[in-house]
mmCIF file of C-alpha atoms in Angstrom:
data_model
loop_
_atom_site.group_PDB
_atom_site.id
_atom_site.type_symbol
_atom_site.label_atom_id
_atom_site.label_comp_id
_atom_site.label_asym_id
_atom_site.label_seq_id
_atom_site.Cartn_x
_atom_site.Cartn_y
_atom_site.Cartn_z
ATOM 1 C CA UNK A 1 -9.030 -39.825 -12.240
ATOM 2 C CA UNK A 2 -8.392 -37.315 -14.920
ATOM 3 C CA UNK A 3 -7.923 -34.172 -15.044
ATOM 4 C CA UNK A 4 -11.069 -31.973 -15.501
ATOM 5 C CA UNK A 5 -10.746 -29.556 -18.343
ATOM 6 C CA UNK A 6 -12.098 -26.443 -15.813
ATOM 7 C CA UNK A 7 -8.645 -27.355 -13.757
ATOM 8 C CA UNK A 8 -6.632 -26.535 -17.147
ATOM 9 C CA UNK A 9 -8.560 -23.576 -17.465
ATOM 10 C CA UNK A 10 -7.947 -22.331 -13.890
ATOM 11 C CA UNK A 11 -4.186 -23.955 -14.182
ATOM 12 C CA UNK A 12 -3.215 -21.833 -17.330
ATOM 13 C CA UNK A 13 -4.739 -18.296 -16.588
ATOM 14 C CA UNK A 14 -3.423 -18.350 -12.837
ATOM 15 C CA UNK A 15 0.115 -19.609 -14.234
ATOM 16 C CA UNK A 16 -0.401 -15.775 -16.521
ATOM 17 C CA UNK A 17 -1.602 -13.723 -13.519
ATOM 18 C CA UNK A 18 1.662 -15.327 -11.370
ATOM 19 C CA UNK A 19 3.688 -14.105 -14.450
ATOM 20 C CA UNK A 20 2.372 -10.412 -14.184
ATOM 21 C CA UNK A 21 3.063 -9.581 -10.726
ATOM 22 C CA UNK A 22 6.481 -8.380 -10.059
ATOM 23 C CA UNK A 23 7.740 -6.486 -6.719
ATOM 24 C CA UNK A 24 8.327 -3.296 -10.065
ATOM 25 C CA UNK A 25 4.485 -3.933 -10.600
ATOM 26 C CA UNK A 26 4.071 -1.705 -7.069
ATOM 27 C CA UNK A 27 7.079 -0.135 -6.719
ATOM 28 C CA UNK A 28 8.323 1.184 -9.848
ATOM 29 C CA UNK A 29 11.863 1.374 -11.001
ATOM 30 C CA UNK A 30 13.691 3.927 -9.590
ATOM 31 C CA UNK A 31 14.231 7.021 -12.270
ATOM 32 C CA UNK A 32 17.298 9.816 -11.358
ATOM 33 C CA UNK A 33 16.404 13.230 -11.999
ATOM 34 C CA UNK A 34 19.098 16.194 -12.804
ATOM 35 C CA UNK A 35 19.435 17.324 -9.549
ATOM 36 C CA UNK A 36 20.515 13.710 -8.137
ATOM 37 C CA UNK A 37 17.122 12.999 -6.506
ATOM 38 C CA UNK A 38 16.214 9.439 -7.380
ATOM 39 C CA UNK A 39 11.831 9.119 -7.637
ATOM 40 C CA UNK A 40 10.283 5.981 -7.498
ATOM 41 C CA UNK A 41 6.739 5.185 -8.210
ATOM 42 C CA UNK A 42 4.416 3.608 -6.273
ATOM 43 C CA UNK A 43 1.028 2.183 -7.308
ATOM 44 C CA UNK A 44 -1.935 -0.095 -6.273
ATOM 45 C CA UNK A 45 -2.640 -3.230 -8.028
ATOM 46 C CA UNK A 46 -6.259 -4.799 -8.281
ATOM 47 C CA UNK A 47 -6.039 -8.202 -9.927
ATOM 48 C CA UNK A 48 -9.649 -9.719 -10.807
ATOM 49 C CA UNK A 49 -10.395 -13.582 -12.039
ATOM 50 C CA UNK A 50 -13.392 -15.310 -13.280
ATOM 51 C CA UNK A 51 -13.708 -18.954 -14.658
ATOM 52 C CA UNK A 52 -16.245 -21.125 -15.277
ATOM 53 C CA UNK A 53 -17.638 -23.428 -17.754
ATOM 54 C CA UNK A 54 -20.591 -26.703 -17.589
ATOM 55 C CA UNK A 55 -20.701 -30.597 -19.067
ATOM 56 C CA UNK A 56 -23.444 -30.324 -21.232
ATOM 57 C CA UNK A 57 -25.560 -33.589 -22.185
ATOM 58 C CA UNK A 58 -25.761 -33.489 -26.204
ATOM 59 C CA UNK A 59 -28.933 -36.652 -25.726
ATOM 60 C CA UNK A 60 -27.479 -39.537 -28.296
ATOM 61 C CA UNK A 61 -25.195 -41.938 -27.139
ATOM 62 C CA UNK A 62 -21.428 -41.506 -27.788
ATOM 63 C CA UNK A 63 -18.092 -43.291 -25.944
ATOM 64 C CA UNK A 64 -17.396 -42.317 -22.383
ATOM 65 C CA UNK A 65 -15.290 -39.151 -23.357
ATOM 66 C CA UNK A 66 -17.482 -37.387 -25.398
ATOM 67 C CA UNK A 67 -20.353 -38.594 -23.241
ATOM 68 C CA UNK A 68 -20.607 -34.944 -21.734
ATOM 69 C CA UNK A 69 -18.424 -32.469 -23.822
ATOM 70 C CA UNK A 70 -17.325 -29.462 -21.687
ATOM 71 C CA UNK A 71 -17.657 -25.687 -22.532
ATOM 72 C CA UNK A 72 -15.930 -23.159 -20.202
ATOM 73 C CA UNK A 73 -14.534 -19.814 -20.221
ATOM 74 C CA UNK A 74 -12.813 -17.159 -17.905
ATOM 75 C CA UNK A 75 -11.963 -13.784 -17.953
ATOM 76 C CA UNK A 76 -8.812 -11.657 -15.946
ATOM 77 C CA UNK A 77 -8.559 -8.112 -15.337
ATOM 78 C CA UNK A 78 -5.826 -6.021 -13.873
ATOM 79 C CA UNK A 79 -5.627 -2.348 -12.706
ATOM 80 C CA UNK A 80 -2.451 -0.231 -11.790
ATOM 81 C CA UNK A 81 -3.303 2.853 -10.591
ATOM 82 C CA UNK A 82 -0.700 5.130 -9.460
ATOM 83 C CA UNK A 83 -0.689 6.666 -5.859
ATOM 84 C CA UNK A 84 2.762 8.054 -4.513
ATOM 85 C CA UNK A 85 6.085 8.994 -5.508
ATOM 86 C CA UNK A 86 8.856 8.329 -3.136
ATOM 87 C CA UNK A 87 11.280 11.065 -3.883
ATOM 88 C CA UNK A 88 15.549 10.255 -2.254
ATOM 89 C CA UNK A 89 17.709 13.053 -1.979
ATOM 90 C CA UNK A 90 20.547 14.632 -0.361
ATOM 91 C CA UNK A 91 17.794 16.326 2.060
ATOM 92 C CA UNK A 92 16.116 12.866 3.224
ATOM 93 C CA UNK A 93 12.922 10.960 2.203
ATOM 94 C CA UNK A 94 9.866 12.159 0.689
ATOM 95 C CA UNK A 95 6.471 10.997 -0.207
ATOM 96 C CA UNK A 96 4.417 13.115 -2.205
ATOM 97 C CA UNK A 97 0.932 11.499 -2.440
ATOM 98 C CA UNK A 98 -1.597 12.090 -6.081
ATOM 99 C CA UNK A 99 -4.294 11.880 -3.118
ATOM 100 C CA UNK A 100 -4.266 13.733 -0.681
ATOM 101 C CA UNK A 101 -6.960 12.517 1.207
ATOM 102 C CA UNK A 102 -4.907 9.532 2.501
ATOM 103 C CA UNK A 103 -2.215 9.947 3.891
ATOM 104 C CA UNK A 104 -3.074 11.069 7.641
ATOM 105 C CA UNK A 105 -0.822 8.831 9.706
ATOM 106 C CA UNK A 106 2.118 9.838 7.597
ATOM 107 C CA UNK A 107 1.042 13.594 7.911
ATOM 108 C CA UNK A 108 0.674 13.229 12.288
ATOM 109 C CA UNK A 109 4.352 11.592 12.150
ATOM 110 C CA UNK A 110 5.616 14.392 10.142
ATOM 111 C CA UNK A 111 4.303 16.976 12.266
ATOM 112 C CA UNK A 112 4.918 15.134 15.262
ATOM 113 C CA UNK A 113 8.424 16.799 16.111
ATOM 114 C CA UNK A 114 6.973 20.784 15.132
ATOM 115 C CA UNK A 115 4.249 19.854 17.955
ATOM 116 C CA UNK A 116 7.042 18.786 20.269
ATOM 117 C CA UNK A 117 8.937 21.935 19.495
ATOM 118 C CA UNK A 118 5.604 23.870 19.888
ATOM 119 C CA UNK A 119 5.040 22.157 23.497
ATOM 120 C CA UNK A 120 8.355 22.883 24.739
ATOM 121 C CA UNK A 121 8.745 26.867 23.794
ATOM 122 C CA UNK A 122 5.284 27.405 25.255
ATOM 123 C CA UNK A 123 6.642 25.583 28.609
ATOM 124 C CA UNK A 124 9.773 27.569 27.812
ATOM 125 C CA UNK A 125 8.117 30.891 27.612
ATOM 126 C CA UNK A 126 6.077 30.532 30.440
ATOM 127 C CA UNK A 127 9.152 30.451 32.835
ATOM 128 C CA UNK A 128 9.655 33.848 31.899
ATOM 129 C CA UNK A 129 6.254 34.890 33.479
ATOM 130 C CA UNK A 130 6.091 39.003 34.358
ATOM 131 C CA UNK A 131 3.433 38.077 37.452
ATOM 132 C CA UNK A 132 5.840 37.355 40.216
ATOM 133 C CA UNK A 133 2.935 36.174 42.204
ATOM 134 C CA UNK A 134 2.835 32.990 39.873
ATOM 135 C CA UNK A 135 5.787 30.964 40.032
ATOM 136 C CA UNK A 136 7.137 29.075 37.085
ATOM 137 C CA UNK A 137 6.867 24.878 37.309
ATOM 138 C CA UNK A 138 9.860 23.531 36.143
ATOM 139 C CA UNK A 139 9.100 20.210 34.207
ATOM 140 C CA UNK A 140 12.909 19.347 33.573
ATOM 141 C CA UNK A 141 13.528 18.720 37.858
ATOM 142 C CA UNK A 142 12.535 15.914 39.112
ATOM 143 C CA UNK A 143 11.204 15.769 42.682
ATOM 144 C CA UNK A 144 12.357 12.962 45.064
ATOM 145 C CA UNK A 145 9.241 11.967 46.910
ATOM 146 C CA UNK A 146 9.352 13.055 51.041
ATOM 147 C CA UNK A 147 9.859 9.827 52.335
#
């Protein structure tokens, strides 16, 4: 069976989109600034693809190929928006988002180890209670059950 001309259509602009997307496409190329950081861009990619086309019946008679002539078209959109920038220097890893609405997880990890610290003078500072009547817990003993 041959091909149908829609499949060429499809074939050919899907062959272009495969073209455009490159690993750089998300994550830019790196760029080095004066100070030695290196700051790479990062960005979200939307790729959009439409296609379609019909046989239409032209009423007189012709040979089998031109019996129903096809008319088709499509249509492909792309949009790169940038979100990040992933800054490496001598002091560690950075992300600096455009948005800052969305990067929440990131922000808990980050603070993660100040809560930590937080936790652990309160405990701290609490040992050194003025109220003798009160004693202290210590959380760094552990207690061997009775038995």
């Amino acid at each position: 069976m041959a091909e149908h001309p829609i499949q060429g259509l499809m074939k050919t602009a899907m062959e272009n989109i495969k073209e455009m997307v490159d690993v750089n496409t998300i994550i830019g190329d790196p760029v080095e600034s004066p100070d030695g950081n290196v700051i790479i861009p990062v960005s979200k990619v939307g790729f959009g693809f439409a296609a379609g086309g019909t046989e239409m019946n032209v009423g007189h008679a012709m040979d089998e190929e031109e019996r129903h002539p096809f008319g088709g078209g499509s249509g492909g959109g792309v949009s790169i928006t940038p979100v990040a920038f992933l800054i490496v220097g001598t002091h560690g890893v950075k992300m600096i988002h455009l948005n800052n609405g969305t990067h929440f997880y990131e922000k808990l990890l980050e603070l993660t180890p100040q809560v930590v610290e937080k936790i652990k003078d309160l405990i701290q500072g609490n040992e050194h209670i003025e109220d003798q009547s009160l004693s202290p817990i210590d959380v760094t003993k552990k207690e061997t059950p009775p038995f």
